[in-house]
Short mmCIF file of C-alpha atoms in Angstrom, two decimals:
data_model
loop_
_atom_site.label_atom_id
_atom_site.label_comp_id
_atom_site.label_asym_id
_atom_site.label_seq_id
_atom_site.Cartn_x
_atom_site.Cartn_y
_atom_site.Cartn_z
CA GLY N 251 74.14 142.26 70.12
CA THR N 252 77.80 141.95 69.20
CA ALA N 253 78.81 141.85 72.86
CA LYS N 254 76.46 138.91 73.47
CA VAL N 255 77.70 136.99 70.43
CA MET N 256 81.38 137.71 71.16
CA PRO N 257 81.68 138.46 74.89
CA ILE N 258 85.49 138.30 74.73
CA SER N 259 87.29 140.47 72.19
CA THR N 260 90.62 139.24 70.82
CA VAL N 261 93.33 140.94 68.80
CA LEU N 262 95.93 139.06 66.80
CA ARG N 263 99.44 140.22 67.72
CA PRO N 264 102.16 138.10 66.11
CA TRP N 265 105.39 137.63 68.02
CA PHE N 266 108.43 139.63 66.95
CA ASN N 267 106.46 141.49 64.26
CA PRO N 268 103.64 143.40 65.96
CA GLN N 269 103.47 145.97 63.14
CA PHE N 270 102.60 143.31 60.53
CA SER N 271 105.56 144.57 58.50
CA TYR N 272 106.42 142.62 55.37
CA LEU N 273 109.87 144.17 55.52
CA MET N 274 110.42 142.58 58.92
CA TYR N 275 109.12 139.27 57.64
CA LEU N 276 110.82 139.09 54.22
CA GLY N 277 113.75 141.51 54.42
CA LEU N 278 116.31 139.21 56.01
CA GLY N 279 115.31 136.26 53.83
CA LEU N 280 115.51 138.27 50.61
CA THR N 281 118.95 139.51 51.61
CA GLY N 282 120.18 135.95 51.99
CA LEU N 283 118.53 134.81 48.77
CA VAL N 284 120.08 137.63 46.71
CA TYR N 285 123.48 136.82 48.20
CA HIS N 286 122.89 133.12 47.47
CA GLN N 287 122.32 133.78 43.77
CA LEU N 288 125.16 136.30 43.35
CA PHE N 289 127.71 134.20 45.22
CA LEU N 290 126.78 131.05 43.32
CA SER N 291 127.07 132.89 40.00
CA ALA N 292 130.49 134.26 40.94
CA VAL N 293 131.90 130.87 42.00
CA ALA N 294 130.26 128.94 39.15
CA GLY N 295 131.38 131.50 36.56
CA SER N 296 134.94 131.43 37.85
CA PHE N 297 135.23 127.64 37.62
CA ALA N 298 133.47 127.51 34.25
CA ASP N 299 135.97 129.97 32.78
CA GLU N 300 138.86 127.71 33.77
CA LYS N 301 137.99 125.45 30.83
CA LYS N 302 139.21 128.00 28.29
CA GLU N 303 142.75 129.02 29.18
CA GLY N 304 142.79 128.22 32.89
CA ILE N 305 143.67 125.21 34.98
CA LEU N 306 141.30 122.96 33.00
CA SER N 307 142.85 123.80 29.63
CA GLY N 308 145.44 121.03 29.96
CA LYS N 309 148.37 123.44 30.02
CA PHE N 310 149.03 123.13 33.77
CA ARG N 311 150.61 120.28 35.69
CA LYS N 312 148.19 118.28 37.82
CA ARG N 313 149.82 119.29 41.08
CA ASP N 314 149.71 122.99 40.21
CA ALA N 315 146.12 122.74 39.02
CA ILE N 316 144.98 121.00 42.23
CA LEU N 317 146.74 123.58 44.40
CA TYR N 318 145.12 126.35 42.36
CA TYR N 319 141.73 124.68 42.86
CA PHE N 320 142.09 124.78 46.65
CA ASP N 321 143.48 128.32 46.56
CA LYS N 322 140.46 129.43 44.57
CA MET N 323 138.08 127.77 47.01
CA LEU N 324 139.86 129.38 49.96
CA PHE N 325 139.78 132.83 48.36
CA TYR N 326 136.08 132.68 47.51
CA GLY N 327 135.27 131.22 50.90
CA ILE N 328 136.93 134.04 52.84
CA ALA N 329 135.69 136.76 50.50
CA GLY N 330 132.18 135.32 50.44
CA PHE N 331 131.97 135.02 54.22
CA PHE N 332 132.89 138.66 54.85
CA ASN N 333 130.66 139.77 52.00
CA LEU N 334 127.70 137.99 53.58
CA LEU N 335 128.39 139.60 56.96
CA LEU N 336 128.67 143.02 55.32
CA ASN N 337 125.36 142.57 53.50
CA TYR N 338 123.49 141.67 56.68
CA ALA N 339 125.21 144.41 58.67
CA VAL N 340 124.15 147.05 56.13
CA ILE N 341 120.56 145.79 55.89
CA MET N 342 120.18 145.57 59.67
CA LYS N 343 121.62 149.05 60.08
CA ILE N 344 119.47 150.69 57.42
CA TYR N 345 116.18 149.07 58.42
CA SER N 346 116.88 148.81 62.16
CA PHE N 347 116.57 145.05 62.48
CA PRO N 348 117.30 144.01 66.08
CA MET N 349 119.95 141.40 66.80
CA ARG N 350 118.30 139.35 69.55
CA GLY N 351 120.37 136.21 69.10
CA ALA N 352 123.99 135.45 69.83
CA ARG N 353 126.41 136.84 67.27
CA ALA N 354 128.54 133.71 67.55
CA ASP N 355 125.58 131.57 66.43
CA PHE N 356 124.98 133.86 63.46
CA LEU N 357 128.66 133.80 62.45
CA LEU N 358 128.93 130.02 62.71
CA PHE N 359 125.71 129.50 60.78
CA SER N 360 126.84 131.90 58.05
CA ALA N 361 130.20 130.12 57.76
CA CYS N 362 128.41 126.80 57.25
CA PHE N 363 126.21 128.39 54.59
CA VAL N 364 129.15 129.84 52.65
CA PHE N 365 131.00 126.52 52.84
CA CYS N 366 127.95 124.76 51.42
CA LEU N 367 127.57 127.28 48.59
CA LEU N 368 131.24 126.90 47.66
CA GLY N 369 130.78 123.23 46.86
CA PHE N 370 127.55 123.77 44.92
CA GLY N 371 128.96 126.74 43.00
CA ALA N 372 132.11 124.88 41.99
CA LEU N 373 130.10 121.82 40.96
CA LEU N 374 127.72 123.91 38.86
CA GLY N 375 130.58 125.73 37.14
CA LEU N 376 132.39 122.49 36.34
CA LEU N 377 129.26 120.91 34.87
CA CYS N 378 128.37 123.93 32.70
CA LYS N 379 129.97 124.71 29.36
CA ASN N 380 130.85 128.30 30.25
CA SER N 381 129.98 131.09 32.67
CA LEU N 382 127.00 132.19 30.56
CA HIS N 383 125.55 128.70 30.71
CA ALA N 384 125.92 128.69 34.51
CA MET N 385 124.24 132.11 34.74
CA GLN N 386 121.30 130.88 32.68
CA TRP N 387 120.74 127.97 35.04
CA LEU N 388 120.86 130.22 38.10
CA MET N 389 118.46 132.71 36.55
CA ALA N 390 116.01 129.91 35.78
CA LEU N 391 116.22 128.54 39.34
CA THR N 392 115.81 131.87 41.17
CA TYR N 393 112.04 131.66 41.62
CA PRO N 394 112.00 127.94 42.59
CA PHE N 395 114.65 128.71 45.23
CA PHE N 396 112.51 131.58 46.51
CA VAL N 397 109.43 129.39 46.88
CA LEU N 398 111.07 126.21 48.15
CA ALA N 399 113.25 127.95 50.75
CA GLY N 400 110.32 127.97 53.16
CA PHE N 401 110.77 131.48 54.53
CA SER N 402 108.08 133.04 52.29
CA TRP N 403 105.79 130.00 51.95
CA PRO N 404 105.70 127.42 54.77
CA HIS N 405 106.67 123.84 54.01
CA THR N 406 103.58 122.66 55.83
CA GLU N 407 101.49 123.96 52.93
CA MET N 408 103.60 122.28 50.23
CA PRO N 409 103.25 118.81 48.72
CA ASP N 410 105.51 116.19 50.26
CA PHE N 411 107.68 115.76 47.16
CA LEU N 412 108.47 119.50 47.12
CA VAL N 413 109.40 119.39 50.80
CA ARG N 414 111.81 116.52 50.07
CA ILE N 415 113.43 118.55 47.30
CA ALA N 416 113.63 121.62 49.55
CA ASN N 417 115.50 119.64 52.21
CA TYR N 418 118.47 119.36 49.82
CA LEU N 419 118.71 123.10 49.13
CA PRO N 420 121.15 125.23 51.17
CA VAL N 421 118.73 128.17 51.34
CA THR N 422 116.17 126.00 53.13
CA HIS N 423 118.55 125.48 56.04
CA TYR N 424 119.78 129.06 56.25
CA LEU N 425 117.20 131.75 55.50
CA GLY N 426 114.54 130.72 58.01
CA PRO N 427 116.94 129.78 60.85
CA VAL N 428 118.97 132.99 60.48
CA ARG N 429 115.81 135.05 60.64
CA SER N 430 114.93 133.19 63.84
CA ILE N 431 118.37 133.87 65.32
CA ILE N 432 118.20 137.59 64.55
CA LEU N 433 114.55 138.34 65.32
CA MET N 434 113.59 135.67 67.87
CA GLY N 435 116.92 135.25 69.65
CA ILE N 436 117.00 131.45 69.49
CA GLY N 437 120.31 129.60 69.26
CA PHE N 438 121.83 126.18 68.86
CA GLU N 439 120.12 124.98 72.00
CA ARG N 440 117.20 124.33 69.66
CA ALA N 441 117.25 120.92 67.98
CA SER N 442 115.89 122.44 64.77
CA LEU N 443 118.91 124.73 64.39
CA GLN N 444 121.28 121.89 65.15
CA HIS N 445 119.60 119.92 62.37
CA ASN N 446 119.91 122.84 59.94
CA ARG N 447 123.59 123.26 60.75
CA ALA N 448 124.22 119.53 60.30
CA MET N 449 122.41 119.59 56.94
CA LEU N 450 124.46 122.55 55.70
CA LEU N 451 127.68 120.78 56.65
CA THR N 452 126.54 117.48 55.12
CA LEU N 453 125.43 119.10 51.87
CA GLY N 454 128.60 121.18 51.76
CA ILE N 455 130.93 118.20 52.26
CA GLY N 456 129.03 116.16 49.68
CA ALA N 457 129.06 118.96 47.09
CA PHE N 458 132.73 119.72 47.80
CA LEU N 459 133.81 116.09 47.32
CA LEU N 460 131.68 115.69 44.21
CA SER N 461 133.04 118.91 42.70
CA PHE N 462 136.61 117.76 43.33
CA VAL N 463 135.92 114.39 41.66
CA VAL N 464 134.47 116.18 38.61
CA PHE N 465 137.40 118.60 38.62
CA ALA N 466 139.96 115.75 38.71
CA TRP N 467 138.17 113.93 35.88
CA GLN N 468 138.04 117.05 33.70
CA LEU N 469 141.68 117.79 34.51
CA CYS N 470 142.77 114.34 33.30
CA ARG N 471 140.63 114.64 30.18
CA ALA N 472 142.04 118.09 29.37
CA GLU N 473 145.59 116.81 29.85
CA LYS N 474 144.98 113.95 27.41
CA LYS N 475 143.54 116.35 24.82
CA GLN N 476 146.50 118.68 25.23
CA LYS N 477 149.01 115.85 24.75
CA ALA N 478 147.11 114.61 21.68
CA ALA N 479 147.10 118.11 20.21
CA GLU N 480 150.84 118.52 20.83
CA LYS N 481 151.51 115.11 19.27
CA ASN N 482 149.51 116.03 16.17
CA THR N 483 151.38 119.31 15.91
CA GLN N 484 154.73 117.53 16.08
CA THR N 485 153.62 114.99 13.46
CA GLU N 486 152.51 117.75 11.10
CA GLY N 487 155.84 119.51 11.64
CA VAL N 488 157.81 116.40 10.73
CA GLN N 489 155.73 115.80 7.62
CA ALA N 490 156.21 119.41 6.54
#
């Protein structure tokens, strides 16, 4: 009876994950998401702490403070890039993930991702009162990032307004494409990956410029407060 109803038997065999392994499906994305949160917290906390006794305390000359700003960005960029590569290398080695795509595509894509996170991390740290405040924001946004990234829940099943929000998140343009590079072997010949790379660069440049504007404004404000405090101290000394 079954043979007459269904004369042709079919078996679902998904590409690049024939074992139906959740580790294969989520492992690479979770690695990138954990790195995303930790790297943002490190950069944001570092810039937030500069408001106490650092370059935003008003005790440094503007030129020295600006040079220190770029030195800090360069340091975190290089350290963050190699840290990201190390994380993926360890995960792929332990769980035997195949590298089907070009390593050059993976490296370039990762560099764009780190550059984008640098701008967002610096901006978050400058806008927060201190490193604890920045950490609280990142902790609160962890689950929304996980859902909106699109690697665990497809954007096709989300409302349009959530998809628009997701398009302005760095994780959206990194986690899914990197998984495709590693597991599926696709590269920048695909228009979708070119779009993701362009979005990471656009978001990174925008966040970087905005963070520098906020940094310059806070630097000028801190310098004015420092001069006012020194003037008050001198006035009190004369009166004494």
